[in-house]
GROMACS .gro file of N, CA and C in nm:
model
  432
    1PRO      N    1  -8.947   9.740  -7.446
    1PRO     CA    2  -8.883   9.869  -7.472
    1PRO      C    3  -8.974   9.962  -7.554
    2LYS      N    4  -8.981  10.084  -7.512
    2LYS     CA    5  -9.072  10.183  -7.569
    2LYS      C    6  -9.054  10.199  -7.720
    3TYR      N    7  -8.931  10.201  -7.767
    3TYR     CA    8  -8.899  10.219  -7.908
    3TYR      C    9  -8.974  10.119  -7.996
    4PHE      N   10  -8.969   9.991  -7.958
    4PHE     CA   11  -9.033   9.885  -8.037
    4PHE      C   12  -9.185   9.898  -8.034
    5LEU      N   13  -9.239   9.938  -7.921
    5LEU     CA   14  -9.384   9.953  -7.908
    5LEU      C   15  -9.434  10.071  -7.989
    6GLU      N   16  -9.359  10.182  -7.988
    6GLU     CA   17  -9.396  10.299  -8.070
    6GLU      C   18  -9.396  10.262  -8.217
    7LEU      N   19  -9.300  10.182  -8.257
    7LEU     CA   20  -9.293  10.138  -8.396
    7LEU      C   21  -9.415  10.052  -8.431
    8ALA      N   22  -9.454   9.963  -8.342
    8ALA     CA   23  -9.573   9.880  -8.365
    8ALA      C   24  -9.699   9.965  -8.375
    9GLU      N   25  -9.711  10.064  -8.290
    9GLU     CA   26  -9.827  10.154  -8.294
    9GLU      C   27  -9.831  10.229  -8.427
   10PHE      N   28  -9.717  10.276  -8.472
   10PHE     CA   29  -9.709  10.347  -8.600
   10PHE      C   30  -9.751  10.256  -8.715
   11ILE      N   31  -9.694  10.135  -8.719
   11ILE     CA   32  -9.727  10.041  -8.827
   11ILE      C   33  -9.875  10.007  -8.825
   12SER      N   34  -9.930   9.981  -8.707
   12SER     CA   35 -10.071   9.943  -8.700
   12SER      C   36 -10.163  10.057  -8.741
   13SER      N   37 -10.123  10.180  -8.716
   13SER     CA   38 -10.207  10.293  -8.757
   13SER      C   39 -10.198  10.317  -8.908
   14ARG      N   40 -10.082  10.299  -8.965
   14ARG     CA   41 -10.064  10.321  -9.110
   14ARG      C   42 -10.109  10.202  -9.195
   15TYR      N   43 -10.106  10.083  -9.139
   15TYR     CA   44 -10.135   9.961  -9.216
   15TYR      C   45 -10.246   9.879  -9.149
   16SER      N   46 -10.349   9.948  -9.101
   16SER     CA   47 -10.456   9.881  -9.027
   16SER      C   48 -10.533   9.779  -9.111
   17SER      N   49 -10.533   9.796  -9.243
   17SER     CA   50 -10.604   9.700  -9.329
   17SER      C   51 -10.508   9.610  -9.407
   18ALA      N   52 -10.383   9.605  -9.365
   18ALA     CA   53 -10.283   9.523  -9.435
   18ALA      C   54 -10.320   9.376  -9.427
   19ARG      N   55 -10.298   9.308  -9.537
   19ARG     CA   56 -10.321   9.163  -9.540
   19ARG      C   57 -10.196   9.088  -9.497
   20LYS      N   58 -10.078   9.144  -9.529
   20LYS     CA   59  -9.953   9.074  -9.500
   20LYS      C   60  -9.843   9.175  -9.469
   21ILE      N   61  -9.772   9.151  -9.359
   21ILE     CA   62  -9.658   9.233  -9.318
   21ILE      C   63  -9.544   9.139  -9.283
   22VAL      N   64  -9.423   9.174  -9.328
   22VAL     CA   65  -9.306   9.090  -9.304
   22VAL      C   66  -9.199   9.171  -9.231
   23GLU      N   67  -9.153   9.118  -9.117
   23GLU     CA   68  -9.037   9.177  -9.050
   23GLU      C   69  -8.914   9.098  -9.091
   24ILE      N   70  -8.811   9.169  -9.134
   24ILE     CA   71  -8.688   9.107  -9.183
   24ILE      C   72  -8.575   9.132  -9.084
   25GLY      N   73  -8.507   9.024  -9.045
   25GLY     CA   74  -8.394   9.036  -8.952
   25GLY      C   75  -8.440   9.058  -8.809
   26VAL      N   76  -8.531   8.976  -8.764
   26VAL     CA   77  -8.590   8.994  -8.631
   26VAL      C   78  -8.487   8.975  -8.520
   27GLY      N   79  -8.403   8.876  -8.535
   27GLY     CA   80  -8.306   8.846  -8.430
   27GLY      C   81  -8.377   8.805  -8.302
   28ARG      N   82  -8.320   8.839  -8.190
   28ARG     CA   83  -8.378   8.800  -8.061
   28ARG      C   84  -8.458   8.914  -7.997
   29SER      N   85  -8.508   9.004  -8.082
   29SER     CA   86  -8.587   9.118  -8.033
   29SER      C   87  -8.722   9.126  -8.104
   30PRO      N   88  -8.812   9.032  -8.076
   30PRO     CA   89  -8.940   9.033  -8.147
   30PRO      C   90  -9.045   9.125  -8.084
   31TYR      N   91  -9.001   9.228  -8.013
   31TYR     CA   92  -9.093   9.312  -7.936
   31TYR      C   93  -9.197   9.382  -8.023
   32THR      N   94  -9.154   9.434  -8.138
   32THR     CA   95  -9.249   9.500  -8.228
   32THR      C   96  -9.351   9.399  -8.280
   33ALA      N   97  -9.304   9.282  -8.320
   33ALA     CA   98  -9.395   9.178  -8.371
   33ALA      C   99  -9.492   9.130  -8.264
   34LEU      N  100  -9.446   9.118  -8.141
   34LEU     CA  101  -9.534   9.076  -8.032
   34LEU      C  102  -9.651   9.173  -8.017
   35ARG      N  103  -9.621   9.301  -8.026
   35ARG     CA  104  -9.727   9.403  -8.014
   35ARG      C  105  -9.815   9.404  -8.138
   36LEU      N  106  -9.753   9.394  -8.257
   36LEU     CA  107  -9.830   9.394  -8.382
   36LEU      C  108  -9.928   9.277  -8.387
   37ARG      N  109  -9.886   9.164  -8.335
   37ARG     CA  110  -9.972   9.046  -8.336
   37ARG      C  111 -10.105   9.075  -8.266
   38LYS      N  112 -10.099   9.157  -8.160
   38LYS     CA  113 -10.222   9.195  -8.089
   38LYS      C  114 -10.297   9.306  -8.162
   39LEU      N  115 -10.224   9.403  -8.214
   39LEU     CA  116 -10.288   9.518  -8.278
   39LEU      C  117 -10.348   9.485  -8.414
   40LEU      N  118 -10.285   9.394  -8.487
   40LEU     CA  119 -10.330   9.359  -8.623
   40LEU      C  120 -10.356   9.209  -8.630
   41SER      N  121 -10.449   9.163  -8.553
   41SER     CA  122 -10.472   9.018  -8.539
   41SER      C  123 -10.517   8.951  -8.668
   42LYS      N  124 -10.571   9.026  -8.763
   42LYS     CA  125 -10.617   8.967  -8.889
   42LYS      C  126 -10.511   8.971  -8.998
   43THR      N  127 -10.398   9.033  -8.970
   43THR     CA  128 -10.291   9.046  -9.068
   43THR      C  129 -10.199   8.924  -9.062
   44ASP      N  130 -10.160   8.876  -9.179
   44ASP     CA  131 -10.062   8.768  -9.187
   44ASP      C  132  -9.925   8.829  -9.155
   45LEU      N  133  -9.872   8.800  -9.037
   45LEU     CA  134  -9.745   8.856  -8.991
   45LEU      C  135  -9.639   8.747  -9.002
   46ILE      N  136  -9.538   8.774  -9.084
   46ILE     CA  137  -9.432   8.676  -9.107
   46ILE      C  138  -9.300   8.736  -9.059
   47LEU      N  139  -9.224   8.658  -8.982
   47LEU     CA  140  -9.095   8.702  -8.931
   47LEU      C  141  -8.985   8.624  -9.001
   48VAL      N  142  -8.885   8.697  -9.050
   48VAL     CA  143  -8.777   8.636  -9.128
   48VAL      C  144  -8.643   8.664  -9.060
   49ASP      N  145  -8.560   8.560  -9.053
   49ASP     CA  146  -8.424   8.577  -9.002
   49ASP      C  147  -8.335   8.475  -9.072
   50ILE      N  148  -8.207   8.505  -9.081
   50ILE     CA  149  -8.112   8.415  -9.145
   50ILE      C  150  -8.066   8.303  -9.051
   51ASP      N  151  -8.087   8.323  -8.921
   51ASP     CA  152  -8.042   8.228  -8.819
   51ASP      C  153  -8.153   8.127  -8.788
   52GLY      N  154  -8.130   8.002  -8.819
   52GLY     CA  155  -8.230   7.897  -8.797
   52GLY      C  156  -8.271   7.882  -8.652
   53ARG      N  157  -8.178   7.904  -8.559
   53ARG     CA  158  -8.213   7.893  -8.416
   53ARG      C  159  -8.311   8.003  -8.375
   54VAL      N  160  -8.288   8.123  -8.428
   54VAL     CA  161  -8.379   8.234  -8.401
   54VAL      C  162  -8.518   8.202  -8.456
   55VAL      N  163  -8.523   8.148  -8.578
   55VAL     CA  164  -8.650   8.111  -8.640
   55VAL      C  165  -8.725   8.009  -8.554
   56GLU      N  166  -8.654   7.909  -8.503
   56GLU     CA  167  -8.718   7.809  -8.417
   56GLU      C  168  -8.772   7.872  -8.289
   57ASP      N  169  -8.695   7.963  -8.229
   57ASP     CA  170  -8.741   8.032  -8.108
   57ASP      C  171  -8.868   8.113  -8.136
   58LEU      N  172  -8.871   8.181  -8.251
   58LEU     CA  173  -8.988   8.260  -8.288
   58LEU      C  174  -9.110   8.171  -8.309
   59ARG      N  175  -9.088   8.056  -8.368
   59ARG     CA  176  -9.199   7.961  -8.388
   59ARG      C  177  -9.253   7.913  -8.253
   60ARG      N  178  -9.164   7.893  -8.157
   60ARG     CA  179  -9.209   7.851  -8.023
   60ARG      C  180  -9.294   7.960  -7.956
   61LEU      N  181  -9.273   8.084  -7.997
   61LEU     CA  182  -9.355   8.195  -7.946
   61LEU      C  183  -9.487   8.206  -8.023
   62GLY      N  184  -9.508   8.117  -8.120
   62GLY     CA  185  -9.633   8.116  -8.194
   62GLY      C  186  -9.635   8.197  -8.321
   63PHE      N  187  -9.518   8.242  -8.365
   63PHE     CA  188  -9.510   8.321  -8.488
   63PHE      C  189  -9.494   8.232  -8.610
   64LYS      N  190  -9.538   8.284  -8.723
   64LYS     CA  191  -9.505   8.225  -8.852
   64LYS      C  192  -9.366   8.281  -8.885
   65ALA      N  193  -9.263   8.199  -8.871
   65ALA     CA  194  -9.125   8.244  -8.889
   65ALA      C  195  -9.058   8.160  -8.997
   66VAL      N  196  -8.973   8.226  -9.077
   66VAL     CA  197  -8.911   8.163  -9.192
   66VAL      C  198  -8.763   8.199  -9.195
   67LYS      N  199  -8.680   8.101  -9.227
   67LYS     CA  200  -8.537   8.128  -9.246
   67LYS      C  201  -8.516   8.172  -9.391
   68ASP      N  202  -8.451   8.288  -9.408
   68ASP     CA  203  -8.421   8.337  -9.543
   68ASP      C  204  -8.306   8.436  -9.535
   69ASP      N  205  -8.238   8.451  -9.648
   69ASP     CA  206  -8.127   8.545  -9.662
   69ASP      C  207  -8.171   8.651  -9.762
   70VAL      N  208  -8.190   8.774  -9.718
   70VAL     CA  209  -8.239   8.878  -9.809
   70VAL      C  210  -8.140   8.914  -9.918
   71GLN      N  211  -8.017   8.866  -9.906
   71GLN     CA  212  -7.921   8.890 -10.015
   71GLN      C  213  -7.953   8.801 -10.135
   72VAL      N  214  -8.017   8.686 -10.109
   72VAL     CA  215  -8.069   8.597 -10.215
   72VAL      C  216  -8.207   8.550 -10.170
   73PRO      N  217  -8.304   8.642 -10.171
   73PRO     CA  218  -8.435   8.612 -10.111
   73PRO      C  219  -8.519   8.514 -10.191
   74ARG      N  220  -8.598   8.437 -10.117
   74ARG     CA  221  -8.700   8.352 -10.180
   74ARG      C  222  -8.826   8.440 -10.190
   75LEU      N  223  -8.855   8.484 -10.309
   75LEU     CA  224  -8.958   8.585 -10.330
   75LEU      C  225  -9.096   8.543 -10.282
   76GLU      N  226  -9.125   8.413 -10.282
   76GLU     CA  227  -9.258   8.368 -10.241
   76GLU      C  228  -9.289   8.405 -10.096
   77ILE      N  229  -9.186   8.424 -10.014
   77ILE     CA  230  -9.207   8.463  -9.874
   77ILE      C  231  -9.266   8.604  -9.866
   78TYR      N  232  -9.220   8.691  -9.953
   78TYR     CA  233  -9.251   8.834  -9.946
   78TYR      C  234  -9.365   8.876 -10.039
   79LYS      N  235  -9.397   8.791 -10.135
   79LYS     CA  236  -9.498   8.823 -10.237
   79LYS      C  237  -9.629   8.866 -10.171
   80ASN      N  238  -9.689   8.972 -10.225
   80ASN     CA  239  -9.817   9.028 -10.179
   80ASN      C  240  -9.811   9.094 -10.041
   81ALA      N  241  -9.692   9.122  -9.991
   81ALA     CA  242  -9.681   9.193  -9.863
   81ALA      C  243  -9.717   9.340  -9.884
   82ASP      N  244  -9.791   9.395  -9.791
   82ASP     CA  245  -9.821   9.538  -9.793
   82ASP      C  246  -9.702   9.617  -9.740
   83LEU      N  247  -9.629   9.556  -9.647
   83LEU     CA  248  -9.516   9.624  -9.584
   83LEU      C  249  -9.407   9.524  -9.549
   84LEU      N  250  -9.284   9.563  -9.580
   84LEU     CA  251  -9.165   9.497  -9.527
   84LEU      C  252  -9.106   9.596  -9.428
   85TYR      N  253  -9.063   9.547  -9.312
   85TYR     CA  254  -8.995   9.638  -9.221
   85TYR      C  255  -8.876   9.568  -9.157
   86SER      N  256  -8.778   9.651  -9.122
   86SER     CA  257  -8.657   9.598  -9.060
   86SER      C  258  -8.610   9.698  -8.955
   87ILE      N  259  -8.579   9.645  -8.837
   87ILE     CA  260  -8.535   9.727  -8.725
   87ILE      C  261  -8.385   9.710  -8.708
   88ARG      N  262  -8.314   9.820  -8.722
   88ARG     CA  263  -8.168   9.823  -8.706
   88ARG      C  264  -8.096   9.724  -8.798
   89PRO      N  265  -8.129   9.725  -8.927
   89PRO     CA  266  -8.058   9.633  -9.017
   89PRO      C  267  -7.914   9.678  -9.038
   90PRO      N  268  -7.824   9.584  -9.065
   90PRO     CA  269  -7.687   9.624  -9.102
   90PRO      C  270  -7.693   9.712  -9.227
   91PHE      N  271  -7.610   9.815  -9.231
   91PHE     CA  272  -7.612   9.909  -9.343
   91PHE      C  273  -7.601   9.840  -9.478
   92GLU      N  274  -7.518   9.735  -9.485
   92GLU     CA  275  -7.496   9.670  -9.614
   92GLU      C  276  -7.620   9.598  -9.665
   93LEU      N  277  -7.717   9.571  -9.578
   93LEU     CA  278  -7.840   9.505  -9.621
   93LEU      C  279  -7.947   9.603  -9.668
   94ILE      N  280  -7.934   9.729  -9.635
   94ILE     CA  281  -8.038   9.826  -9.670
   94ILE      C  282  -8.061   9.833  -9.821
   95PRO      N  283  -7.957   9.840  -9.905
   95PRO     CA  284  -7.984   9.838 -10.050
   95PRO      C  285  -8.056   9.712 -10.095
   96LYS      N  286  -8.027   9.598 -10.033
   96LYS     CA  287  -8.096   9.473 -10.066
   96LYS      C  288  -8.243   9.479 -10.027
   97LEU      N  289  -8.272   9.541  -9.914
   97LEU     CA  290  -8.411   9.558  -9.871
   97LEU      C  291  -8.488   9.648  -9.967
   98ILE      N  292  -8.422   9.754 -10.012
   98ILE     CA  293  -8.483   9.845 -10.110
   98ILE      C  294  -8.512   9.769 -10.240
   99ASP      N  295  -8.415   9.692 -10.286
   99ASP     CA  296  -8.434   9.613 -10.409
   99ASP      C  297  -8.550   9.515 -10.394
  100LEU      N  298  -8.557   9.447 -10.280
  100LEU     CA  299  -8.662   9.349 -10.256
  100LEU      C  300  -8.800   9.416 -10.256
  101ALA      N  301  -8.813   9.526 -10.183
  101ALA     CA  302  -8.941   9.598 -10.178
  101ALA      C  303  -8.982   9.647 -10.317
  102SER      N  304  -8.886   9.696 -10.392
  102SER     CA  305  -8.913   9.744 -10.528
  102SER      C  306  -8.960   9.630 -10.617
  103LEU      N  307  -8.896   9.517 -10.605
  103LEU     CA  308  -8.927   9.401 -10.688
  103LEU      C  309  -9.069   9.348 -10.662
  104ILE      N  310  -9.109   9.343 -10.536
  104ILE     CA  311  -9.241   9.287 -10.505
  104ILE      C  312  -9.350   9.394 -10.494
  105GLY      N  313  -9.312   9.521 -10.497
  105GLY     CA  314  -9.412   9.627 -10.491
  105GLY      C  315  -9.470   9.647 -10.353
  106SER      N  316  -9.384   9.641 -10.252
  106SER     CA  317  -9.425   9.656 -10.113
  106SER      C  318  -9.364   9.783 -10.055
  107ASP      N  319  -9.434   9.846  -9.960
  107ASP     CA  320  -9.372   9.956  -9.886
  107ASP      C  321  -9.259   9.899  -9.801
  108LEU      N  322  -9.163   9.985  -9.768
  108LEU     CA  323  -9.048   9.944  -9.687
  108LEU      C  324  -9.029  10.045  -9.575
  109LEU      N  325  -9.024   9.994  -9.452
  109LEU     CA  326  -8.999  10.078  -9.335
  109LEU      C  327  -8.867  10.033  -9.274
  110ILE      N  328  -8.776  10.129  -9.260
  110ILE     CA  329  -8.645  10.101  -9.199
  110ILE      C  330  -8.635  10.183  -9.071
  111ALA      N  331  -8.604  10.116  -8.962
  111ALA     CA  332  -8.575  10.183  -8.835
  111ALA      C  333  -8.425  10.163  -8.812
  112PRO      N  334  -8.343  10.258  -8.858
  112PRO     CA  335  -8.198  10.238  -8.854
  112PRO      C  336  -8.141  10.248  -8.714
  113LEU      N  337  -8.021  10.195  -8.701
  113LEU     CA  338  -7.950  10.201  -8.574
  113LEU      C  339  -7.915  10.345  -8.538
  114SER      N  340  -7.885  10.424  -8.641
  114SER     CA  341  -7.851  10.564  -8.616
  114SER      C  342  -7.901  10.649  -8.732
  115GLU      N  343  -7.900  10.780  -8.713
  115GLU     CA  344  -7.953  10.869  -8.815
  115GLU      C  345  -7.862  10.882  -8.937
  116ASP      N  346  -7.745  10.821  -8.935
  116ASP     CA  347  -7.659  10.830  -9.052
  116ASP      C  348  -7.693  10.722  -9.155
  117ALA      N  349  -7.814  10.671  -9.148
  117ALA     CA  350  -7.861  10.568  -9.242
  117ALA      C  351  -7.863  10.617  -9.385
  118TYR      N  352  -7.868  10.750  -9.405
  118TYR     CA  353  -7.869  10.803  -9.541
  118TYR      C  354  -7.744  10.761  -9.617
  119LEU      N  355  -7.638  10.727  -9.546
  119LEU     CA  356  -7.514  10.682  -9.611
  119LEU      C  357  -7.533  10.549  -9.683
  120SER      N  358  -7.635  10.474  -9.645
  120SER     CA  359  -7.657  10.342  -9.704
  120SER      C  360  -7.762  10.344  -9.814
  121GLY      N  361  -7.811  10.460  -9.849
  121GLY     CA  362  -7.913  10.467  -9.953
  121GLY      C  363  -8.050  10.505  -9.901
  122VAL      N  364  -8.068  10.500  -9.770
  122VAL     CA  365  -8.194  10.547  -9.713
  122VAL      C  366  -8.194  10.698  -9.727
  123GLY      N  367  -8.303  10.750  -9.768
  123GLY     CA  368  -8.314  10.895  -9.786
  123GLY      C  369  -8.373  10.926  -9.921
  124ARG      N  370  -8.316  10.871 -10.026
  124ARG     CA  371  -8.366  10.898 -10.161
  124ARG      C  372  -8.501  10.830 -10.179
  125GLY      N  373  -8.607  10.911 -10.183
  125GLY     CA  374  -8.741  10.857 -10.200
  125GLY      C  375  -8.809  10.818 -10.070
  126PHE      N  376  -8.736  10.819  -9.962
  126PHE     CA  377  -8.791  10.781  -9.831
  126PHE      C  378  -8.851  10.902  -9.761
  127GLU      N  379  -8.958  10.879  -9.688
  127GLU     CA  380  -9.016  10.980  -9.600
  127GLU      C  381  -8.952  10.961  -9.463
  128ARG      N  382  -8.897  11.069  -9.409
  128ARG     CA  383  -8.834  11.064  -9.276
  128ARG      C  384  -8.941  11.097  -9.173
  129ILE      N  385  -8.960  11.007  -9.077
  129ILE     CA  386  -9.067  11.021  -8.979
  129ILE      C  387  -9.008  11.010  -8.838
  130ARG      N  388  -9.041  11.107  -8.754
  130ARG     CA  389  -8.994  11.102  -8.616
  130ARG      C  390  -9.103  11.040  -8.529
  131LEU      N  391  -9.064  10.935  -8.456
  131LEU     CA  392  -9.153  10.869  -8.360
  131LEU      C  393  -9.092  10.889  -8.222
  132GLY      N  394  -9.137  10.988  -8.151
  132GLY     CA  395  -9.075  11.018  -8.022
  132GLY      C  396  -8.931  11.057  -8.044
  133GLU      N  397  -8.840  10.982  -7.985
  133GLU     CA  398  -8.698  11.013  -7.998
  133GLU      C  399  -8.632  10.937  -8.113
  134VAL      N  400  -8.711  10.861  -8.187
  134VAL     CA  401  -8.657  10.774  -8.291
  134VAL      C  402  -8.699  10.824  -8.429
  135VAL      N  403  -8.609  10.809  -8.526
  135VAL     CA  404  -8.639  10.843  -8.664
  135VAL      C  405  -8.649  10.714  -8.745
  136VAL      N  406  -8.755  10.703  -8.824
  136VAL     CA  407  -8.772  10.590  -8.915
  136VAL      C  408  -8.786  10.645  -9.057
  137TYR      N  409  -8.766  10.557  -9.154
  137TYR     CA  410  -8.773  10.596  -9.294
  137TYR      C  411  -8.872  10.504  -9.365
  138LEU      N  412  -8.966  10.564  -9.438
  138LEU     CA  413  -9.069  10.489  -9.508
  138LEU      C  414  -9.060  10.515  -9.658
  139LEU      N  415  -9.049  10.408  -9.733
  139LEU     CA  416  -9.047  10.414  -9.879
  139LEU      C  417  -9.178  10.354  -9.928
  140ARG      N  418  -9.258  10.435  -9.996
  140ARG     CA  419  -9.390  10.389 -10.042
  140ARG      C  420  -9.380  10.333 -10.184
  141LEU      N  421  -9.398  10.204 -10.195
  141LEU     CA  422  -9.390  10.137 -10.324
  141LEU      C  423  -9.509  10.045 -10.350
  142MET      N  424  -9.599  10.031 -10.253
  142MET     CA  425  -9.708   9.935 -10.264
  142MET      C  426  -9.792   9.962 -10.388
  143ARG      N  427  -9.816   9.857 -10.464
  143ARG     CA  428  -9.886   9.870 -10.592
  143ARG      C  429 -10.035   9.841 -10.582
  144ARG      N  430 -10.086   9.811 -10.465
  144ARG     CA  431 -10.229   9.778 -10.452
  144ARG      C  432 -10.309   9.898 -10.411
   0.00000   0.00000   0.00000
């Protein structure tokens, strides 16, 4: 799907020298990560999901995948990440993603399900970026 590929192109252009990038809440749509793996072959790409079956499927695809709950995150998974990103996260998780990125000093990219994401806290401090027909939000917090 074009949306996921455009997102991968954007991430690879903005984070071409990233050492570590983490996708949170991958689910059964690893399309962005599949493209990023090719575009940023030297970057440590980690995929996180709360569903153990999803994590196993991602591992079978050759990804470094980890089971975690961002509501009570294991910080060692995210430590030293240049970017955390999440595609269509549930609104109630967005404040948790902001907290996590703030805590570890990583940029945060949210590709919301709809443009009313500002209701969940996206907007304050975020840069709104249009990628084709899609709007994403980038919060710059990286401390390196």
